[in-house]
PDB file of C-alpha atoms and ligand atoms in Angstrom:
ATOM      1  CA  UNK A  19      32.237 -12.792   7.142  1.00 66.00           C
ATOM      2  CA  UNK A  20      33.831 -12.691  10.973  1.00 66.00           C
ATOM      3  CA  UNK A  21      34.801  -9.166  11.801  1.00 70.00           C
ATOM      4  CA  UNK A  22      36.665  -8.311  14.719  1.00 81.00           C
ATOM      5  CA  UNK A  23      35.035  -8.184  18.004  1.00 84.00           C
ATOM      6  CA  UNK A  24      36.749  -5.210  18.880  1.00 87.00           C
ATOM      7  CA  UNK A  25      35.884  -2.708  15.978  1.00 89.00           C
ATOM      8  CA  UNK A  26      32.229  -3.515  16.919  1.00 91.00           C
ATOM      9  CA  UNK A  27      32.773  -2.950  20.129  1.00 93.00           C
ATOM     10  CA  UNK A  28      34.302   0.544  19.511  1.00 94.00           C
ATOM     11  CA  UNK A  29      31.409   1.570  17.521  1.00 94.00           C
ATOM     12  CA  UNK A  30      28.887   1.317  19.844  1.00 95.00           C
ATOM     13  CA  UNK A  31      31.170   2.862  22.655  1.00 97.00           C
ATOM     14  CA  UNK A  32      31.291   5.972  20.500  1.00 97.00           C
ATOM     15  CA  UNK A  33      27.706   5.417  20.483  1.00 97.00           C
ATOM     16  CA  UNK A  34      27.129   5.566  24.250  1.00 98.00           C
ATOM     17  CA  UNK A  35      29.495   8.112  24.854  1.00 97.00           C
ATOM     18  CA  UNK A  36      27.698  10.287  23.165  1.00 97.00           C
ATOM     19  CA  UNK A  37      24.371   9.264  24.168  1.00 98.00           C
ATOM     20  CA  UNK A  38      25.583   9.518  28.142  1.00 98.00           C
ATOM     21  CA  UNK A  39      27.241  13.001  27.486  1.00 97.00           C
ATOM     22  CA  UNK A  40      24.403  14.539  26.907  1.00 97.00           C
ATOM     23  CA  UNK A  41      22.212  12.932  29.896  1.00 97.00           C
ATOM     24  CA  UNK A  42      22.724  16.031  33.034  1.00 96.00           C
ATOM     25  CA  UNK A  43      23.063  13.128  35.957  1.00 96.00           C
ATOM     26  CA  UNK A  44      25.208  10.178  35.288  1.00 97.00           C
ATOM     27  CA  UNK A  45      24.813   6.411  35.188  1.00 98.00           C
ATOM     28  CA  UNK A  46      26.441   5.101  38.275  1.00 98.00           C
ATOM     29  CA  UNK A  47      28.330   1.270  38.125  1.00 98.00           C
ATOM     30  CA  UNK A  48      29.526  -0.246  41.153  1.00 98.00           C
ATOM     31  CA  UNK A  49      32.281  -3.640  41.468  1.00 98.00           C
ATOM     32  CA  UNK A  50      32.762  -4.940  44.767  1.00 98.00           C
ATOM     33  CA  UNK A  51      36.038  -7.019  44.239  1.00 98.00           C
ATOM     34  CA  UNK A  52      36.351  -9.901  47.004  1.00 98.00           C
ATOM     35  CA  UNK A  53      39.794 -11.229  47.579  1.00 98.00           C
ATOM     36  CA  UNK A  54      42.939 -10.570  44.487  1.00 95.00           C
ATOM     37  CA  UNK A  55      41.882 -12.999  42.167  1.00 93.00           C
ATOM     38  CA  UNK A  56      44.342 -12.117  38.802  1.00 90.00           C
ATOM     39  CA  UNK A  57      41.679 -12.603  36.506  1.00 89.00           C
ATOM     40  CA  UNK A  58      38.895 -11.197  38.489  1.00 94.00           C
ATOM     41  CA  UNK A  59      41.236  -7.922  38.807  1.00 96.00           C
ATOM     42  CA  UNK A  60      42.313  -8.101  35.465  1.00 92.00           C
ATOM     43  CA  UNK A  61      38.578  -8.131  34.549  1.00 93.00           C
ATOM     44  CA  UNK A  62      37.287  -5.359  36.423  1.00 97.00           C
ATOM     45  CA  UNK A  63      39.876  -3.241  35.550  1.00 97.00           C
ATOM     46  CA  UNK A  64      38.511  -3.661  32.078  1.00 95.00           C
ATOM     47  CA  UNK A  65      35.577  -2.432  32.972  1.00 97.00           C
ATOM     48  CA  UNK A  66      36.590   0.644  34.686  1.00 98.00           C
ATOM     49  CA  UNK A  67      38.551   1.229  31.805  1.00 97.00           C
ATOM     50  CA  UNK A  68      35.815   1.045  29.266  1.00 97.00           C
ATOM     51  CA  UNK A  69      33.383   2.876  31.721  1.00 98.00           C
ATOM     52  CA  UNK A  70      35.487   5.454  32.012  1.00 97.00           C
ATOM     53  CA  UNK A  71      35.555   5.866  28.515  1.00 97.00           C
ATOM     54  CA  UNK A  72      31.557   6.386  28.243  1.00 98.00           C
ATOM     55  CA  UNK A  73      31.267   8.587  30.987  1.00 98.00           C
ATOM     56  CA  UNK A  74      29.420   5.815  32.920  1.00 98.00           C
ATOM     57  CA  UNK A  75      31.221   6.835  36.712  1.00 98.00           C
ATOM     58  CA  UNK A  76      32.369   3.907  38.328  1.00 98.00           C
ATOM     59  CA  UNK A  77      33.197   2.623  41.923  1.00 98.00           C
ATOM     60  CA  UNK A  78      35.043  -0.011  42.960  1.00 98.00           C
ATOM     61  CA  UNK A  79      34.752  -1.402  46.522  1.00 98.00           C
ATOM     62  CA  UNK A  80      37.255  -3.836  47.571  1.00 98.00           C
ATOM     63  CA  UNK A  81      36.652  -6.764  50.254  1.00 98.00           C
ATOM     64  CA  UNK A  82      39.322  -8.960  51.517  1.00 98.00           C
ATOM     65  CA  UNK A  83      38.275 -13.045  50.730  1.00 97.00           C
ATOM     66  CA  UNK A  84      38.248 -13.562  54.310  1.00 98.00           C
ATOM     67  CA  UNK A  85      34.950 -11.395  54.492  1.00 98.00           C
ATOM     68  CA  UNK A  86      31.719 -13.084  55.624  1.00 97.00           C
ATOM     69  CA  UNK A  87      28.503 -13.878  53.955  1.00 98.00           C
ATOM     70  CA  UNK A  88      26.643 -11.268  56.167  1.00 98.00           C
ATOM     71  CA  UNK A  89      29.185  -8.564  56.142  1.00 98.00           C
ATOM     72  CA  UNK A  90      28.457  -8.897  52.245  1.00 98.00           C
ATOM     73  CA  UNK A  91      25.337  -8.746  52.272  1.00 98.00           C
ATOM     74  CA  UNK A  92      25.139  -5.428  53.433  1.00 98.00           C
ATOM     75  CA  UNK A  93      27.576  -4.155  51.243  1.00 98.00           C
ATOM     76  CA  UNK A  94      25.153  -4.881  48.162  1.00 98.00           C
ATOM     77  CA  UNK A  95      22.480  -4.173  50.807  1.00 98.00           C
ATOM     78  CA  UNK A  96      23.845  -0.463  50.662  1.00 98.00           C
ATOM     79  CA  UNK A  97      24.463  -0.106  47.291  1.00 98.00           C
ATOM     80  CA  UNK A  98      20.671  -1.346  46.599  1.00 98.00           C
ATOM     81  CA  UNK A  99      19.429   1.612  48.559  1.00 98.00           C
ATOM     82  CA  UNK A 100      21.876   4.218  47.439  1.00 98.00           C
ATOM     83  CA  UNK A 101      20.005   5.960  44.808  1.00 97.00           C
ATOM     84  CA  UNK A 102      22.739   7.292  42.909  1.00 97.00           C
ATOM     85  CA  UNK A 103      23.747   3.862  42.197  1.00 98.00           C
ATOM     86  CA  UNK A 104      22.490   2.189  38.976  1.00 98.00           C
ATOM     87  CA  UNK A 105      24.446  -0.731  38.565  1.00 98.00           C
ATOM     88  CA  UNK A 106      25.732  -3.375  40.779  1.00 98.00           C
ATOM     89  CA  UNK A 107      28.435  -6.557  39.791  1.00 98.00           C
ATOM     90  CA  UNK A 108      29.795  -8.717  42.322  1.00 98.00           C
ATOM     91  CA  UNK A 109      32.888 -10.007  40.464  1.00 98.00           C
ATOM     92  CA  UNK A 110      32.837 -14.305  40.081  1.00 96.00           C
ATOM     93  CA  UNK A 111      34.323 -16.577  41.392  1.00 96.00           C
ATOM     94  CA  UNK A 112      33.270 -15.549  45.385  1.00 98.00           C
ATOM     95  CA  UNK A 113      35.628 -17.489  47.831  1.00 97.00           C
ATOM     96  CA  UNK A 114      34.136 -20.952  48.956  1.00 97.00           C
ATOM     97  CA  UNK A 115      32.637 -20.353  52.157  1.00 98.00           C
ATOM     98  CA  UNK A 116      30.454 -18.196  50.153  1.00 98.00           C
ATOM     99  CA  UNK A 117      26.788 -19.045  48.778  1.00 98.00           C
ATOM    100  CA  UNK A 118      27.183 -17.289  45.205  1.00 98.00           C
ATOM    101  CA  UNK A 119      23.410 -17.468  44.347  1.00 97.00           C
ATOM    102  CA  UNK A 120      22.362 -15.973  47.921  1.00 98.00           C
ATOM    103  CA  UNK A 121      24.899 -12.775  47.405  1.00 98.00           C
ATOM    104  CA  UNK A 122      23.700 -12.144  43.959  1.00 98.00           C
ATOM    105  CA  UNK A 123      20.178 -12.450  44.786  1.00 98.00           C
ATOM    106  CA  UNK A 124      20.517  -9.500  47.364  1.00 98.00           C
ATOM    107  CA  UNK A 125      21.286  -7.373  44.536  1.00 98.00           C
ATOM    108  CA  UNK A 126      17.845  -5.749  43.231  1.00 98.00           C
ATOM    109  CA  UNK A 127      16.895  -7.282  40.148  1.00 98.00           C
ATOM    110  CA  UNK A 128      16.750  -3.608  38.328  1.00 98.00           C
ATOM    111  CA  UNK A 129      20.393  -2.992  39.234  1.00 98.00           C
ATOM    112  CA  UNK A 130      21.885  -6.227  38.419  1.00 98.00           C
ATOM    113  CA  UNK A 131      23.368  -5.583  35.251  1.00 98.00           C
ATOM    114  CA  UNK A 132      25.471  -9.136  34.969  1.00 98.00           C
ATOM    115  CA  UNK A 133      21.443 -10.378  34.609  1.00 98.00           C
ATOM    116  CA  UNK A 134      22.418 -13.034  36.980  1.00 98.00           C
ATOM    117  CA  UNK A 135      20.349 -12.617  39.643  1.00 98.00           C
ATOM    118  CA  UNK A 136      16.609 -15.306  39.871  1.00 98.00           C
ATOM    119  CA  UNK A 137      14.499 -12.716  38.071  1.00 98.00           C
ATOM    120  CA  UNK A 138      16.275 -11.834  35.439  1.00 98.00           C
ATOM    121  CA  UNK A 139      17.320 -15.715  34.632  1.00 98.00           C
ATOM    122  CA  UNK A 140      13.412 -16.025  34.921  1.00 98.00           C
ATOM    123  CA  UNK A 141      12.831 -13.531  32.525  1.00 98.00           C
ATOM    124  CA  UNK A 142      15.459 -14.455  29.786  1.00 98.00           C
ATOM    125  CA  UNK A 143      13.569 -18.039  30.147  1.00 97.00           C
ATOM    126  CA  UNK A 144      10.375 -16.190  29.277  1.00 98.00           C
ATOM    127  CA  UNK A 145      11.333 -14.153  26.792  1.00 97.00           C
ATOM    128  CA  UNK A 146      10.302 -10.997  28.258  1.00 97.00           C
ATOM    129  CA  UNK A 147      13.054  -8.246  27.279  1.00 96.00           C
ATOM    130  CA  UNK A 148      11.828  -6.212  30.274  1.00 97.00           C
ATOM    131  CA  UNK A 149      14.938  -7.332  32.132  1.00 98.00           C
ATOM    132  CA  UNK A 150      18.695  -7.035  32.510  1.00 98.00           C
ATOM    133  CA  UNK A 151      20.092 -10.361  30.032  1.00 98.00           C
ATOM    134  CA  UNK A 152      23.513 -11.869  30.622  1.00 98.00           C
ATOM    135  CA  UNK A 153      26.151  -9.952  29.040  1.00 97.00           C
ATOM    136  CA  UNK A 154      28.770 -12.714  27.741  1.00 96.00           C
ATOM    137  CA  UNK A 155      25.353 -14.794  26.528  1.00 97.00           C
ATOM    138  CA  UNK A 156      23.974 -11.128  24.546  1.00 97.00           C
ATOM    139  CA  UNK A 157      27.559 -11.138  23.059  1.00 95.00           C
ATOM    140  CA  UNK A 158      27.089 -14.246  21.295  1.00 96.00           C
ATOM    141  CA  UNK A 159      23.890 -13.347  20.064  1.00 96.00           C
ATOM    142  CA  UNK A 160      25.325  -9.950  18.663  1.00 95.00           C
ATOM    143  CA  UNK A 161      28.311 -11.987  16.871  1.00 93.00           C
ATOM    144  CA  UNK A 162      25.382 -13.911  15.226  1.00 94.00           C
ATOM    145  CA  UNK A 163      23.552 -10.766  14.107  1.00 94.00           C
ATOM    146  CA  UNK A 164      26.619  -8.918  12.686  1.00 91.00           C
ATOM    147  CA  UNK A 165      27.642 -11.714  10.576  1.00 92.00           C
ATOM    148  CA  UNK A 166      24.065 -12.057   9.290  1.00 93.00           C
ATOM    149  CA  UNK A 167      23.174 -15.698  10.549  1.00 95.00           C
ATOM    150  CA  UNK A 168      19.886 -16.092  11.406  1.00 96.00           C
ATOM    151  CA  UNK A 169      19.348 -18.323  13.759  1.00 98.00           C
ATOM    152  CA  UNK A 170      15.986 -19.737  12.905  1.00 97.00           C
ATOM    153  CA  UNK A 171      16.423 -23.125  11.232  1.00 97.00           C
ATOM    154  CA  UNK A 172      19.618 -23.306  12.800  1.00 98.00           C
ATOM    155  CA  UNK A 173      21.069 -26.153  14.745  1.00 98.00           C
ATOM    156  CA  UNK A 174      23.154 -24.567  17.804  1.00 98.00           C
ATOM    157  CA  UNK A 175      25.041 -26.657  19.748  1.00 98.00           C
ATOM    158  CA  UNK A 176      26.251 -24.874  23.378  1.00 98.00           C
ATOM    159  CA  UNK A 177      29.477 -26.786  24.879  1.00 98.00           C
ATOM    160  CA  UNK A 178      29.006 -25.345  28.950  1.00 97.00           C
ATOM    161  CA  UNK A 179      26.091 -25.160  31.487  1.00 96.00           C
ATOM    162  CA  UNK A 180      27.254 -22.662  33.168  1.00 96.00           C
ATOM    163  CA  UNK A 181      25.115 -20.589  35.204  1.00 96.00           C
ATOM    164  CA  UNK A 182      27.035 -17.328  33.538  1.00 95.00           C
ATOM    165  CA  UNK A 183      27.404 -18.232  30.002  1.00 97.00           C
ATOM    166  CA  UNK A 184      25.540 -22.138  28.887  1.00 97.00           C
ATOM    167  CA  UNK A 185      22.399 -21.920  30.690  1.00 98.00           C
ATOM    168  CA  UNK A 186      21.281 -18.244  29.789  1.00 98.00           C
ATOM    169  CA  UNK A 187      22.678 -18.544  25.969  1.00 98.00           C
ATOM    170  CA  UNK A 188      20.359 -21.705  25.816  1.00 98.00           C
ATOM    171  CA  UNK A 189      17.423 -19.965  26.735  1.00 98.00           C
ATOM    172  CA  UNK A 190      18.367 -16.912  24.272  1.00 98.00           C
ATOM    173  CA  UNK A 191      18.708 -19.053  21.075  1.00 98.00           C
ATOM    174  CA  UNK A 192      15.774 -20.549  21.880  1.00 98.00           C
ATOM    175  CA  UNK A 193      13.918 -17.267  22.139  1.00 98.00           C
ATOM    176  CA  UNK A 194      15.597 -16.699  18.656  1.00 97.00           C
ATOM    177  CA  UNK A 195      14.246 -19.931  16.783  1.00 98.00           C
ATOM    178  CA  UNK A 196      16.873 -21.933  17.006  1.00 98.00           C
ATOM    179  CA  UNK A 197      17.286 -25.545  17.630  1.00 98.00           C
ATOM    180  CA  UNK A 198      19.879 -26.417  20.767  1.00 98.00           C
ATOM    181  CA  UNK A 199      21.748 -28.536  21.995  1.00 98.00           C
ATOM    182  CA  UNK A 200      23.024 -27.917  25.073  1.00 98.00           C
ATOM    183  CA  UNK A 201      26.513 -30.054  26.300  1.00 97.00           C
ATOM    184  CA  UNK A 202      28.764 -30.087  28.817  1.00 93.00           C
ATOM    185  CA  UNK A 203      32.597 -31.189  30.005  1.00 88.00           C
ATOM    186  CA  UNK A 204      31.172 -34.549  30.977  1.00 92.00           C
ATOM    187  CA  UNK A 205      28.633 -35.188  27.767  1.00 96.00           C
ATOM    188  CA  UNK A 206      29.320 -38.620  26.040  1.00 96.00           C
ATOM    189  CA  UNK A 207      30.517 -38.806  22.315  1.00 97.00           C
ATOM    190  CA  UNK A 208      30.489 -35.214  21.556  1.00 97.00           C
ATOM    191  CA  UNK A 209      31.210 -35.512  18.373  1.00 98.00           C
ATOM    192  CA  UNK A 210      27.317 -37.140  17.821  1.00 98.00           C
ATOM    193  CA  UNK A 211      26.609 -33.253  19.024  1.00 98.00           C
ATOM    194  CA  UNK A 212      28.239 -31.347  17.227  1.00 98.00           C
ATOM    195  CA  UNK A 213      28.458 -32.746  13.972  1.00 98.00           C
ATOM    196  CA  UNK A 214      25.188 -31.566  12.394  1.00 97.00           C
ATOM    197  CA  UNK A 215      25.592 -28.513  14.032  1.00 98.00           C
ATOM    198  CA  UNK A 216      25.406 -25.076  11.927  1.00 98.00           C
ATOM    199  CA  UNK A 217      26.826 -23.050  15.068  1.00 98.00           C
ATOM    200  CA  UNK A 218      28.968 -24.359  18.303  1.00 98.00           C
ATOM    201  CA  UNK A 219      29.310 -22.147  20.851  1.00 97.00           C
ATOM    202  CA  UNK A 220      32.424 -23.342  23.772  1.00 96.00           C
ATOM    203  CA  UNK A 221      32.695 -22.508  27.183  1.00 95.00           C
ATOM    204  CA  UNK A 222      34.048 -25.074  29.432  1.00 93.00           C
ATOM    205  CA  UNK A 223      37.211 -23.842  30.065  1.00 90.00           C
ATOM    206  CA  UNK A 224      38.317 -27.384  28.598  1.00 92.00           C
ATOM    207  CA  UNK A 225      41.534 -27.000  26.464  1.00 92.00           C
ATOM    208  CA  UNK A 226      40.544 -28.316  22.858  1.00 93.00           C
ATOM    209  CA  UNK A 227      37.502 -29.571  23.193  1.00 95.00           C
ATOM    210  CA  UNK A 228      36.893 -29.284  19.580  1.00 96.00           C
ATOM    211  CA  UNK A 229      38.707 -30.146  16.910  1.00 97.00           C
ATOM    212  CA  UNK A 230      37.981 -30.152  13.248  1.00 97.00           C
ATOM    213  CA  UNK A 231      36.706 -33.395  12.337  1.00 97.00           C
ATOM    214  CA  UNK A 232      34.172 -32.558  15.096  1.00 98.00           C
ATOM    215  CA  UNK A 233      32.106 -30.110  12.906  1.00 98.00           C
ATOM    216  CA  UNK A 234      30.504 -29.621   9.087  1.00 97.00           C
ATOM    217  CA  UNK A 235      32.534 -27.860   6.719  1.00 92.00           C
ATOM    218  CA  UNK A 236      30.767 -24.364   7.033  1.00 94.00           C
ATOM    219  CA  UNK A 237      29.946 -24.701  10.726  1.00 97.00           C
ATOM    220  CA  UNK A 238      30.311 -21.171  12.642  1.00 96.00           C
ATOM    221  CA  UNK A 239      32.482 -21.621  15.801  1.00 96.00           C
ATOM    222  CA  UNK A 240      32.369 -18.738  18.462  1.00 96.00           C
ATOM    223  CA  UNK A 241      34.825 -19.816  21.213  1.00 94.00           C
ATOM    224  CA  UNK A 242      33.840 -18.038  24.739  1.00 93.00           C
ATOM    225  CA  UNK A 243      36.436 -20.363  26.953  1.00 89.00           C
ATOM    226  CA  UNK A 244      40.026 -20.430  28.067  1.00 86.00           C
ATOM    227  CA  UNK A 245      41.999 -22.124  30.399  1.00 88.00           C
ATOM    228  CA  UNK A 246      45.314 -20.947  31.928  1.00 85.00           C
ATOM    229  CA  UNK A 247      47.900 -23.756  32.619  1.00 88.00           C
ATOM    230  CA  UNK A 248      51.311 -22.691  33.782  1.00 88.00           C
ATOM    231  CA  UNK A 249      50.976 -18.861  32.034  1.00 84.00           C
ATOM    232  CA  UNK A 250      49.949 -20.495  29.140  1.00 86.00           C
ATOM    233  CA  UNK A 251      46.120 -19.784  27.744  1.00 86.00           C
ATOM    234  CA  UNK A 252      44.412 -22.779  25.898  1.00 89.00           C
ATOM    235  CA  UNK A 253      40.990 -21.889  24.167  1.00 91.00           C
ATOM    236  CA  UNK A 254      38.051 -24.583  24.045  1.00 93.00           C
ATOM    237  CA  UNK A 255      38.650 -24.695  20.173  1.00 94.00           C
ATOM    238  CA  UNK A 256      42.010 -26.074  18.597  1.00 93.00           C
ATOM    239  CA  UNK A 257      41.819 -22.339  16.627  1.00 92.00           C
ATOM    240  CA  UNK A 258      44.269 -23.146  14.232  1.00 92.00           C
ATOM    241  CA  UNK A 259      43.401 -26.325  12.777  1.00 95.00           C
ATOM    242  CA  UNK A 260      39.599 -24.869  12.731  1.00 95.00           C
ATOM    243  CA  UNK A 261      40.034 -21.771  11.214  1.00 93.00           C
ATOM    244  CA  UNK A 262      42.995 -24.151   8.676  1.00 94.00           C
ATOM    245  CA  UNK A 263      39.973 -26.131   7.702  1.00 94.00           C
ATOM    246  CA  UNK A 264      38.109 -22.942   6.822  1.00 93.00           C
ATOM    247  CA  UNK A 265      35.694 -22.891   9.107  1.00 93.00           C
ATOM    248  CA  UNK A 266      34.619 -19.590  10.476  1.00 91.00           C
ATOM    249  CA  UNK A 267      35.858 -18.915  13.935  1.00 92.00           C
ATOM    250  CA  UNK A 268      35.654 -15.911  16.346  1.00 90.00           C
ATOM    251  CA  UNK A 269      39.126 -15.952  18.488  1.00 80.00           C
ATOM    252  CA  UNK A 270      38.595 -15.094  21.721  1.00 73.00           C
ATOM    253  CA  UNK A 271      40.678 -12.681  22.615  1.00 71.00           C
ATOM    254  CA  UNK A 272      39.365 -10.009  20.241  1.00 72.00           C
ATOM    255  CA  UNK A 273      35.609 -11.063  20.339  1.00 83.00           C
ATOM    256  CA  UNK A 274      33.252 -12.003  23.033  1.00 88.00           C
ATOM    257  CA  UNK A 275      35.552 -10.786  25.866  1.00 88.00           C
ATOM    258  CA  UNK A 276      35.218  -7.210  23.848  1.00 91.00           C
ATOM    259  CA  UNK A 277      31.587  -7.966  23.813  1.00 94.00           C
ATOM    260  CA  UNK A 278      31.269  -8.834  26.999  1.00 95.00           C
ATOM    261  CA  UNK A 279      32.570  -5.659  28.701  1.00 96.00           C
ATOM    262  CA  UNK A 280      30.319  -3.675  26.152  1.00 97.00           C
ATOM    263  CA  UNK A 281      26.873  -5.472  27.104  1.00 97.00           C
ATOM    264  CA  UNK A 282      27.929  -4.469  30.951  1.00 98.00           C
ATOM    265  CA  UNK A 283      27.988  -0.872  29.325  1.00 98.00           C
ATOM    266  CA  UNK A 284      24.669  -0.936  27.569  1.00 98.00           C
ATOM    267  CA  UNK A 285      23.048  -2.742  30.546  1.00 98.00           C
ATOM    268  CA  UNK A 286      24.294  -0.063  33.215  1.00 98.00           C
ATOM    269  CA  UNK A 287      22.757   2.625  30.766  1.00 98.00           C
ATOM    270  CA  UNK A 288      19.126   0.356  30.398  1.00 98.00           C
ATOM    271  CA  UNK A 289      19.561   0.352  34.596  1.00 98.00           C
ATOM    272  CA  UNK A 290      20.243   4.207  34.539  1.00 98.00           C
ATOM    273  CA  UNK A 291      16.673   4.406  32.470  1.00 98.00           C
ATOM    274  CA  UNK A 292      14.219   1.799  34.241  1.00 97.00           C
ATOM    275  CA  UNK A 293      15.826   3.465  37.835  1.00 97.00           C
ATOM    276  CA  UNK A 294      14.783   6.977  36.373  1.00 95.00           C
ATOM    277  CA  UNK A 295      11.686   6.724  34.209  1.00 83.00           C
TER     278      UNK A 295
HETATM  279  N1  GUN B 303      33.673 -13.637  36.259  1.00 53.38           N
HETATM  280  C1  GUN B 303      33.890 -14.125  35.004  1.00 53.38           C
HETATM  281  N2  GUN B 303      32.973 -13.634  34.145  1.00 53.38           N
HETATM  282  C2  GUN B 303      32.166 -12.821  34.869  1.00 53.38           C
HETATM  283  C3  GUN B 303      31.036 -12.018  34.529  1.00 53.38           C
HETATM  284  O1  GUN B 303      30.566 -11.956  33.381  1.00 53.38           O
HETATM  285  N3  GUN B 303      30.489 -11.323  35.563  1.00 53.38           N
HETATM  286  C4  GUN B 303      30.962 -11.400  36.851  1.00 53.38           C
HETATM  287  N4  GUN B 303      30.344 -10.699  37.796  1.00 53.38           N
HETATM  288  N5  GUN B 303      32.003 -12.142  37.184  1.00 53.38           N
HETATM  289  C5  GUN B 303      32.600 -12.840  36.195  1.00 53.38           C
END
């Protein structure tokens, strides 16, 4: 079975909304936006727009990319001590002259609901689900769950280290039983990787990084990266020679990014709680 990202997602929004209607003070989510990134704004106007939807009140602060380390610091600095704020996302990429893991680790663990910041890595390593996890990572999970694989047993094999999406998702299907494999842009004869996998998950932002005489028959491919090259978007999976060979495959469009903007959801609502026990 693959369903579609989106009708899952949609559920559980109707879920939350009415869950939050009911609740007499709000859950607060807060963006600060450096520089005019496409994507970035294309992103976060996805989230406002799903927010919005759940009655989860959202602020955007805008920063122009010239904007120093310091002066953004106490931005987040604010926003950690405002109590009416429950949530907090600085949206990636931050320009260069900016240490990415020093601004997220301002934010206060308990209000950073991308579960990026030291402690809630730490935690996800630990398997203690007292934390905020990584949304895109939980998304991949949840694709697992609502198409009944198990991942026990399993050999997983993660294309992407990133900091956002490889190196948290490793951690989580361990926690689940799986075995992993964890590769990268740069790993040497791939194909030795992924060919006994069961499930390959992508995100490298590599254009066709997989192709079908890569995997086994039945493998499950969930494709989390893209790449834009002159307008044009490439995923990390040649889709239609995948899903040809009957493989199952999760496009990306209408499944983790859907996911993805729903975990941010959930997680400002878990903040909302822990901040107001
Ligand atoms: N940029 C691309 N993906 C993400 C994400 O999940 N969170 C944040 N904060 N920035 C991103």
């Amino acid at each position: 079975m693959i369903t579609n990202g989106k009708e899952i997602a949609l559920i559980w929004y109707e879920k939350l909304k009415e869950e939050i209607k009911l609740l007499d003070k709000k859950p607060w989510l807060a963006v600060i936006l450096v520089g005019d990134n496409p994507a970035s704004i294309r992103y976060v106007s996805q989230k406002a727009k799903w927010a919005k939807e759940v009655w989860i009140q959202f602020k955007l602060i805008k920063r122009e990319r010239g904007i120093q380390e310091e002066e953004l610091k106490e931005d987040i600095k604010k926003l950690n001590n405002d109590e009416t704020i429950h949530g907090i996302i600085i949206q990636l990429p931050l320009p260069s002259h900016i240490d990415t893991n020093t601004i997220i680790n301002t934010i206060y663990p308990v209000k950073d609901i991308d579960g990026f910041t030291a402690i809630n890595m730490g935690k996800i390593a630990l398997w203690d689900e007292s934390g905020l996890a990584p949304c895109t990572p939980s998304g991949v999970i949840h694709i697992c769950k609502v198409n009944s694989i198990d991942l026990e047993w399993k050999n997983v094999t993660i294309i992407g280290r990133s900091n956002i999406v490889g190196k948290p998702l490793v951690s989580m299907c361990i926690n689940e039983w799986a075995t992993v494999t964890c590769c990268n842009s740069k790993t040497k004869d791939l194909k030795s990787h992924t060919q006994n996998a069961d499930i390959v998950v992508l995100a490298t932002g590599k254009p066709w990084i997989l192709t079908k005489d890569m995997i086994k028959k039945e493998a499950f491919v969930i494709d989390v990266g893209f790449t834009v090259i002159d307008e044009k978007i490439y995923w990390d999976a040649c889709f239609q020679e995948i899903s040809e060979n009957g493989n199952p495959i999760t496009p990306v469009p209408w499944w983790v990014g859907r996911l993805t903007v729903l975990f941010i959801m959930k997680n400002t609502l878990k903040a909302f709680y822990m901040q107001n026990k």
